[in-house]
Coordinates of C-alpha atoms in Angstrom, one line a residue:
M1 CA 50.4 -55.3 84.1
A2 CA 49.0 -58.3 85.6
N3 CA 49.1 -60.1 82.2
N4 CA 53.0 -59.2 81.3
I5 CA 53.5 -60.8 85.3
I6 CA 55.2 -64.7 84.5
Y7 CA 55.4 -66.6 88.1
G8 CA 57.4 -69.7 89.3
K9 CA 60.5 -71.2 91.0
F10 CA 63.6 -71.7 89.7
Q11 CA 66.5 -74.2 91.0
L12 CA 70.0 -73.2 92.2
D13 CA 72.5 -75.7 93.8
D14 CA 69.7 -77.6 95.0
K15 CA 67.6 -74.7 96.8
V16 CA 64.2 -73.7 95.1
Y17 CA 63.3 -69.9 94.3
P18 CA 59.6 -68.5 93.7
F19 CA 59.8 -65.5 91.6
F20 CA 58.1 -63.7 89.6
L21 CA 59.0 -61.8 86.4
V22 CA 58.3 -58.4 85.4
D23 CA 60.3 -56.0 82.4
Y24 CA 63.0 -58.6 82.9
I25 CA 63.4 -58.1 86.7
I26 CA 63.1 -61.3 88.6
T27 CA 61.9 -60.9 92.2
I28 CA 62.5 -63.4 94.5
T29 CA 59.6 -63.5 97.0
Q30 CA 60.6 -64.6 100.4
T31 CA 59.8 -63.6 103.9
P32 CA 62.6 -60.6 105.3
Y33 CA 66.0 -61.2 104.1
E34 CA 65.5 -64.9 103.7
F35 CA 67.6 -65.5 100.7
N36 CA 70.0 -62.6 100.6
S37 CA 72.5 -64.6 102.0
D38 CA 72.5 -67.3 99.4
F39 CA 74.0 -64.8 96.7
A40 CA 76.8 -63.1 98.8
D41 CA 79.1 -64.2 96.5
V42 CA 78.2 -64.6 93.1
Y43 CA 76.3 -61.9 91.3
H44 CA 76.0 -63.0 87.6
F45 CA 74.5 -66.3 86.0
N46 CA 74.8 -67.4 82.4
Y47 CA 71.6 -68.7 82.8
L48 CA 68.9 -70.2 85.6
K49 CA 66.3 -72.8 84.5
G50 CA 63.0 -73.2 86.6
V51 CA 59.2 -74.0 85.9
T52 CA 56.6 -71.3 85.6
H53 CA 52.8 -71.4 87.0
N54 CA 51.9 -72.7 83.9
N55 CA 54.2 -75.8 83.5
K56 CA 56.6 -74.4 81.4
Y57 CA 60.1 -74.3 81.5
I58 CA 61.7 -71.2 81.5
F59 CA 65.3 -70.3 81.4
F60 CA 66.6 -66.8 82.0
L61 CA 69.5 -66.0 80.4
D62 CA 72.8 -63.6 81.3
C63 CA 71.4 -62.3 84.7
D64 CA 73.2 -59.9 87.5
I65 CA 72.2 -59.6 90.6
V66 CA 70.7 -55.9 91.3
G67 CA 72.4 -54.0 93.9
G68 CA 75.8 -56.5 93.5
S69 CA 77.5 -57.0 97.0
L70 CA 74.5 -54.3 98.4
A71 CA 72.2 -57.3 97.7
Q72 CA 72.2 -58.8 101.0
I73 CA 70.9 -55.8 103.0
S74 CA 68.3 -54.7 100.3
S75 CA 64.9 -54.8 101.1
N76 CA 64.0 -56.7 98.0
L77 CA 66.0 -59.5 95.7
Q78 CA 66.0 -59.0 92.3
L79 CA 67.9 -59.9 89.0
V80 CA 67.9 -58.5 85.9
C81 CA 68.2 -61.0 82.7
K82 CA 68.8 -59.8 79.1
G83 CA 65.8 -62.5 78.0
Y84 CA 64.5 -65.5 78.7
I85 CA 63.1 -68.9 77.2
L86 CA 60.0 -70.3 77.7
S87 CA 59.8 -73.9 76.5
N88 CA 58.2 -77.2 76.5
S89 CA 61.1 -78.8 77.2
S90 CA 64.2 -79.5 79.6
A91 CA 66.9 -79.2 76.9
D92 CA 69.3 -76.5 77.2
C93 CA 70.3 -76.5 73.1
Y94 CA 68.1 -76.4 69.9
D95 CA 69.2 -76.7 66.4
R96 CA 67.4 -74.1 64.8
I97 CA 66.3 -70.7 65.2
E98 CA 63.7 -69.0 63.7
F99 CA 62.9 -65.0 63.8
S100 CA 60.1 -62.7 62.8
S101 CA 60.4 -58.8 62.8
S102 CA 58.6 -56.1 61.0
A103 CA 62.5 -54.9 59.9
L104 CA 62.8 -58.1 58.0
N105 CA 58.8 -57.3 56.3
G106 CA 61.0 -54.2 55.1
F107 CA 64.1 -56.3 53.7
Y108 CA 62.5 -59.1 52.3
S109 CA 58.7 -58.3 51.4
P110 CA 55.8 -60.5 52.0
R111 CA 54.3 -59.7 48.8
R112 CA 57.0 -62.4 47.2
A113 CA 54.8 -64.8 48.9
I114 CA 51.4 -63.6 47.0
G115 CA 50.3 -64.3 43.6
I116 CA 47.7 -62.5 42.0
D117 CA 45.1 -63.2 39.3
H118 CA 44.2 -60.0 37.7
D119 CA 40.8 -59.4 36.6
E120 CA 41.5 -58.6 32.9
V121 CA 37.8 -57.0 32.1
R122 CA 37.4 -55.3 35.5
F123 CA 41.1 -54.5 35.9
G124 CA 41.1 -55.6 39.4
A125 CA 42.5 -58.5 41.4
R126 CA 40.4 -61.6 41.1
G127 CA 41.6 -64.0 43.4
L128 CA 45.1 -64.3 45.6
T129 CA 47.2 -67.7 45.9
F130 CA 49.9 -68.4 47.9
K131 CA 53.3 -69.6 46.2
N132 CA 55.3 -72.5 46.9
Y133 CA 57.8 -72.2 49.5
E134 CA 60.6 -73.7 46.9
D135 CA 59.7 -70.2 44.6
T136 CA 59.7 -67.8 47.0
S137 CA 62.2 -68.5 49.8
R138 CA 66.5 -67.6 50.1
K139 CA 68.9 -69.7 51.3
F140 CA 72.0 -68.5 52.0
S141 CA 75.4 -69.4 54.4
C142 CA 77.4 -67.6 56.0
I143 CA 80.9 -67.8 58.0
I144 CA 80.7 -66.0 61.2
N145 CA 83.9 -65.8 63.1
G146 CA 84.8 -69.0 62.1
E147 CA 81.2 -70.5 62.0
H148 CA 79.4 -72.1 59.4
I149 CA 75.6 -71.2 59.3
D150 CA 72.9 -71.9 57.1
C151 CA 70.2 -69.3 57.0
T152 CA 67.1 -68.7 54.9
L153 CA 64.6 -66.0 54.4
A154 CA 60.6 -67.4 53.9
F155 CA 57.6 -66.5 55.0
R156 CA 55.2 -67.7 57.4
S157 CA 51.2 -67.2 56.9
S158 CA 48.4 -67.3 59.5
V159 CA 44.9 -67.3 58.7
T160 CA 42.1 -66.7 61.1
L161 CA 38.3 -68.2 60.3
K162 CA 36.5 -65.5 62.8
P163 CA 33.5 -64.3 60.5
E164 CA 33.6 -60.8 62.7
D165 CA 37.2 -60.4 61.7
S166 CA 37.8 -58.0 58.9
S167 CA 41.7 -59.6 58.1
I168 CA 41.6 -62.7 56.9
G169 CA 45.4 -63.3 57.8
S170 CA 48.9 -62.3 57.8
V171 CA 52.3 -62.8 55.8
N172 CA 55.5 -62.4 58.0
T173 CA 58.9 -63.0 56.6
T174 CA 61.4 -65.0 58.7
L175 CA 64.8 -65.7 58.9
S176 CA 66.0 -69.1 60.5
M177 CA 69.5 -70.2 61.0
K178 CA 70.1 -73.7 60.8
F179 CA 73.3 -75.6 62.5
S180 CA 74.8 -78.7 62.3
E181 CA 75.1 -79.4 65.7
P182 CA 73.1 -78.2 68.8
K183 CA 73.3 -75.4 70.4
S184 CA 73.3 -74.5 73.8
I185 CA 70.9 -71.4 74.7
T186 CA 73.7 -69.4 76.6
K187 CA 74.9 -68.8 72.7
L188 CA 70.9 -67.4 71.8
A189 CA 72.2 -63.8 72.8
Q190 CA 74.6 -64.1 70.5
Y191 CA 72.7 -65.3 66.7
Y192 CA 69.9 -62.8 68.2
L193 CA 72.6 -59.9 68.3
Y194 CA 73.4 -60.9 64.8
V195 CA 70.0 -60.3 63.2
H196 CA 69.6 -57.4 65.3
D197 CA 72.6 -55.8 64.3
F198 CA 72.2 -56.6 60.6
L199 CA 68.7 -55.2 60.7
V200 CA 70.3 -52.2 62.4
F201 CA 72.5 -51.7 60.1
V202 CA 69.9 -51.8 56.9
N203 CA 68.0 -49.4 58.3
F204 CA 69.9 -46.7 59.9
R205 CA 67.9 -46.9 63.1
A206 CA 68.6 -49.0 65.8
D207 CA 64.7 -48.9 67.1
V208 CA 64.6 -52.0 65.3
P209 CA 62.5 -54.6 66.7
I210 CA 62.6 -58.6 66.6
D211 CA 59.4 -59.3 66.8
T212 CA 60.1 -63.2 68.0
V213 CA 62.2 -65.7 68.4
A214 CA 61.1 -69.3 67.8
L215 CA 63.5 -72.2 68.9
Y216 CA 63.0 -76.2 67.4
G217 CA 64.5 -79.0 67.4
K218 CA 65.8 -82.2 65.0
V219 CA 63.4 -84.8 65.1
E220 CA 64.4 -86.8 62.1
N221 CA 66.5 -85.9 59.1
E222 CA 65.6 -82.6 58.2
K223 CA 62.6 -82.1 60.5
Y224 CA 62.1 -80.0 63.3
A225 CA 59.7 -79.5 65.9
K226 CA 59.0 -76.4 68.0
F227 CA 59.4 -76.3 71.7
G228 CA 60.1 -72.5 72.5
T229 CA 60.0 -69.2 72.1
A230 CA 62.7 -66.6 73.6
Q231 CA 62.2 -62.7 74.3
F232 CA 65.2 -60.4 74.8
C233 CA 65.6 -57.0 76.2
Q234 CA 65.5 -54.5 73.4
H235 CA 65.0 -50.7 72.5
D236 CA 61.0 -48.9 72.6
C237 CA 60.7 -49.7 69.2
S238 CA 57.4 -48.5 69.4
Q239 CA 57.9 -45.8 66.8
Y240 CA 59.3 -48.0 64.3
S241 CA 57.7 -49.0 61.0
A242 CA 59.5 -50.4 58.3
D243 CA 60.2 -48.2 55.3
N244 CA 61.5 -50.0 51.9
R245 CA 61.9 -46.8 49.9
R246 CA 65.0 -45.3 53.0
S247 CA 66.3 -48.8 53.7
I248 CA 68.8 -51.5 51.9
S249 CA 66.3 -54.2 50.9
Y250 CA 67.2 -58.0 49.4
N251 CA 67.1 -56.5 45.8
D252 CA 70.3 -54.3 46.9
L253 CA 72.7 -57.5 47.6
P254 CA 72.7 -59.7 44.4
G255 CA 74.3 -62.9 44.5
E256 CA 77.1 -63.3 47.5
C257 CA 76.6 -59.8 48.8
L258 CA 73.6 -60.7 51.5
P259 CA 75.8 -63.1 52.8
N260 CA 79.0 -61.6 52.7
V261 CA 77.5 -58.2 54.3
F262 CA 75.5 -60.3 56.8
S263 CA 78.7 -61.8 57.9
I264 CA 80.6 -58.5 58.2
I265 CA 78.2 -56.6 60.3
A266 CA 77.4 -60.0 62.6
E267 CA 80.9 -60.4 63.4
R268 CA 81.8 -57.3 64.3
R269 CA 80.9 -57.3 68.6
E270 CA 83.1 -60.6 68.4
Q271 CA 85.9 -58.8 66.9
E272 CA 85.4 -55.8 69.3
C273 CA 85.2 -53.0 66.1
Y274 CA 81.3 -53.0 66.7
N275 CA 80.3 -49.2 66.4
P276 CA 76.4 -48.5 66.8
F277 CA 77.0 -44.5 68.4
F278 CA 76.2 -42.7 64.9
I279 CA 73.7 -44.8 64.0
P280 CA 70.1 -42.8 65.3
L281 CA 68.1 -43.7 68.3
D282 CA 65.1 -43.8 66.4
G283 CA 63.3 -41.1 63.9
K284 CA 63.2 -38.6 65.9
D285 CA 66.5 -38.4 66.9
A286 CA 67.7 -39.2 63.3
R287 CA 66.5 -35.2 62.4
Y288 CA 69.1 -33.4 64.3
F289 CA 72.7 -33.6 65.3
D290 CA 74.7 -31.4 66.8
S291 CA 79.2 -31.3 67.8
A292 CA 78.9 -34.4 69.6
K293 CA 77.1 -36.8 67.0
W294 CA 79.8 -34.7 64.5
L295 CA 82.4 -36.3 66.2
I296 CA 81.0 -40.1 66.6
T297 CA 80.6 -40.7 63.4
A298 CA 83.8 -38.7 62.3
I299 CA 85.5 -41.2 64.8
S300 CA 83.4 -43.8 63.4
F301 CA 84.1 -42.7 60.0
E302 CA 88.1 -42.8 60.8
G303 CA 87.9 -46.4 62.2
E304 CA 85.7 -47.8 59.4
F305 CA 88.5 -46.6 57.0
N306 CA 91.5 -47.6 58.9
R307 CA 89.8 -51.2 58.9
R308 CA 88.9 -51.3 55.2
Y309 CA 92.9 -49.4 54.8
P310 CA 94.9 -50.3 57.3
D311 CA 98.6 -49.0 55.8
F312 CA 97.2 -47.0 52.7
K313 CA 99.6 -44.7 52.6
Y314 CA 102.3 -46.8 53.7
E315 CA 101.4 -49.1 50.8
T316 CA 101.2 -46.2 47.6
D317 CA 103.5 -43.7 48.5
E318 CA 106.9 -44.9 48.3
K319 CA 108.3 -41.8 50.1
F320 CA 106.4 -41.7 52.9
K321 CA 107.1 -45.7 53.1
I322 CA 111.2 -45.5 52.8
T323 CA 110.7 -42.5 55.9
K324 CA 108.7 -44.4 58.1
D325 CA 111.1 -47.5 58.0
L326 CA 113.9 -45.4 58.3
L327 CA 112.6 -44.3 61.4
L328 CA 111.4 -47.5 63.1
K329 CA 115.1 -48.8 62.2
T330 CA 116.6 -45.4 64.0
I331 CA 114.9 -46.4 66.6
D332 CA 115.1 -49.9 66.8
D333 CA 118.9 -49.7 66.5
A334 CA 118.4 -47.1 69.4
I335 CA 116.8 -50.1 71.5
L336 CA 119.4 -52.5 70.6
A337 CA 122.3 -50.6 71.3
S338 CA 120.9 -49.8 74.8
G339 CA 121.3 -53.9 75.7
V340 CA 118.1 -54.1 77.6
S341 CA 114.5 -54.8 75.9
I342 CA 112.2 -52.4 74.4
N343 CA 110.0 -53.5 77.4
N344 CA 112.5 -51.6 80.2
K345 CA 111.7 -49.0 81.7
T346 CA 115.4 -47.3 80.3
N347 CA 113.5 -47.4 76.9
A348 CA 110.0 -46.4 77.7
A349 CA 110.7 -43.0 75.5
F350 CA 111.8 -45.4 72.6
K351 CA 108.9 -47.7 73.2
S352 CA 106.5 -44.7 72.7
F353 CA 107.7 -43.2 70.0
R354 CA 107.7 -46.2 68.5
S355 CA 104.4 -46.9 68.7
L356 CA 103.7 -43.4 67.6
V357 CA 105.1 -43.9 64.7
S358 CA 104.1 -47.6 63.8
H359 CA 100.4 -46.0 63.9
T360 CA 101.0 -43.7 61.9
D361 CA 99.7 -43.3 58.5
T362 CA 97.0 -41.3 56.4
T363 CA 96.0 -38.3 57.9
I364 CA 92.5 -37.1 58.4
R365 CA 92.1 -35.0 55.9
E366 CA 93.9 -37.3 53.3
K367 CA 91.0 -40.0 54.5
F368 CA 87.8 -37.7 53.5
Q369 CA 89.7 -36.8 50.9
F370 CA 90.4 -40.6 49.4
C371 CA 86.7 -41.0 50.0
M372 CA 85.6 -38.0 48.2
N373 CA 87.4 -38.9 44.8
R374 CA 87.6 -42.7 44.9
Y375 CA 83.7 -42.5 45.2
V376 CA 82.8 -39.9 43.9
N377 CA 80.4 -41.5 41.2
E378 CA 78.3 -42.7 44.1
I379 CA 78.1 -39.6 46.2
T380 CA 78.3 -36.8 43.1
P381 CA 74.3 -36.8 43.3
L382 CA 74.0 -36.5 47.2
V383 CA 76.6 -33.6 47.4
E384 CA 75.4 -31.5 44.2
K385 CA 71.7 -32.5 46.1
Y386 CA 73.7 -30.8 50.1
V387 CA 75.2 -28.0 48.3
R388 CA 71.9 -26.8 46.5
I389 CA 70.1 -27.0 49.8
E390 CA 72.9 -25.4 52.1
G391 CA 73.6 -22.6 50.0
V392 CA 77.0 -23.8 49.9
D393 CA 80.1 -23.3 46.9
K394 CA 80.1 -26.6 45.1
D395 CA 84.2 -26.0 45.0
T396 CA 84.8 -25.7 48.7
D397 CA 87.4 -28.4 50.1
F398 CA 85.1 -30.7 52.2
A399 CA 88.7 -32.7 53.4
Q400 CA 90.0 -29.3 54.7
A401 CA 86.4 -28.0 56.3
Y402 CA 86.1 -31.7 57.5
A403 CA 89.9 -31.7 59.2
D404 CA 89.7 -28.1 60.6
Y405 CA 86.4 -29.2 62.6
R406 CA 87.5 -32.9 63.5
N407 CA 90.7 -31.3 65.4
S408 CA 88.7 -28.4 66.8
T409 CA 86.4 -30.8 68.8
A410 CA 88.5 -33.1 69.2
H411 CA 90.6 -31.1 71.3
G412 CA 88.0 -29.1 73.1
S413 CA 87.2 -26.0 70.5
I414 CA 83.7 -26.4 69.8
P415 CA 82.7 -23.9 67.0
P416 CA 79.4 -23.3 66.2
I417 CA 78.2 -26.1 63.3
S418 CA 77.8 -24.3 60.0
K419 CA 76.3 -25.4 56.5
T420 CA 79.4 -26.9 55.5
E421 CA 79.6 -29.1 58.6
K422 CA 76.3 -30.5 57.8
I423 CA 77.5 -31.4 54.4
T424 CA 80.7 -33.1 55.7
F425 CA 78.7 -34.8 58.4
Q426 CA 76.3 -36.8 55.6
L427 CA 79.0 -37.3 53.9
M428 CA 80.6 -39.2 56.4
K429 CA 77.9 -41.7 57.2
C430 CA 77.9 -42.2 53.5
F431 CA 81.2 -42.6 53.4
I432 CA 80.7 -45.7 56.1
Y433 CA 78.1 -47.3 54.1
V434 CA 80.4 -47.5 51.2
L435 CA 83.1 -48.8 53.2
V436 CA 81.1 -51.6 54.1
L437 CA 79.1 -52.4 51.1
E438 CA 82.4 -51.9 49.5
Y439 CA 84.0 -54.8 51.7
G440 CA 81.0 -56.8 50.9
G441 CA 81.3 -56.5 47.7
V442 CA 78.2 -55.0 46.3
P443 CA 78.2 -53.3 42.7
Y444 CA 78.8 -49.5 42.6
E445 CA 75.8 -49.1 40.8
K446 CA 73.6 -50.6 44.3
I447 CA 75.6 -48.7 46.7
K448 CA 74.9 -45.5 44.7
E449 CA 71.2 -46.6 44.5
I450 CA 71.2 -46.9 48.3
L451 CA 73.5 -44.0 49.4
I452 CA 70.9 -42.2 47.1
R453 CA 68.0 -44.1 49.1
M454 CA 68.9 -43.4 52.5
F455 CA 70.8 -40.6 52.7

């Protein structure tokens, strides 16, 4: 544990505080209650800047006082941070970020960086060479929450010259983000989550590690110099291993599909529609499900459908459109006749009913059935597999089964999970991915391949 402890001092309001850091917990060393009163009114800091015992600058990101207002009477004065930066520079900004992760290795294989010369006589590998950077790197640009970001998938290699090492070296995939102007370190967590959320999506697992985050500053023209690294608190990723056979890879997202899908996933937190709850925490969590998981996945599916087709029935069913417009007009006329605004308490019932009508569109059964029909080519191989494994009639009305179980669980009546619910659970996950990938412009044949591989 001692090797994981960072010692140092940070400054706040012209006062210096000694600290040690363990597992993202900053403990301020003090004689009894020496500094407690200094943090009586402020419980959150965007970042704190300090210096470590080995003369590195350290920036603690997104810090909260442990215990809040009770910190004054606590025996320890501690803060918890979401992450930290160790830097050679006192500057609190950067021009480029470089991420490395075993999940990136799975997405864009490091083998692309290696050229193999074959021995035609012995049918073996005669020699290995590193290919040119220009031949193996892939650049793409994204617009995320209105911001233009230039990204590059590339490889970083390392070689050891120790004669006793059996491994000569390694090659790892990196994803870099380059910005047109310097970015504050307070935005670093946001870019970290862009990459993390995308890797979670392509792996359908939450325990995706990001091993290193390197920060670079521009020195001249297009040349950059590394000046620091960042660490962020993340799930226990010890059981994660990249598996290209059960995840989405670079080859699945041709052309503009990669920047489109990356942007769609990355901007969801800012748009307040990020929903990670249907994604398994790890491989063990992915191997079972219960009624709670079924319901969470159903809510996730319906939310994804509503984002993709917010007014589906209104736009496709003329009778529904006429009826809905008539109801809304009747309510609006009644409000107008009342002589007061819709927000007046005398019109509370009208306001409530109008909200109900305006948000009414496709039923939950219709949403499921629409996906069954629209994506029949993409899901047919999976449906055939599921009904064969579970011994369910292939002519089962899965949309009605979905609606029945959805209504029961949502209203507190939770029947035992049947074989049909197992199938609807699998299909909901497929539909979520189809809706996202379709919106990203991924070809349907590629979507079909992805679904068969992942689910």
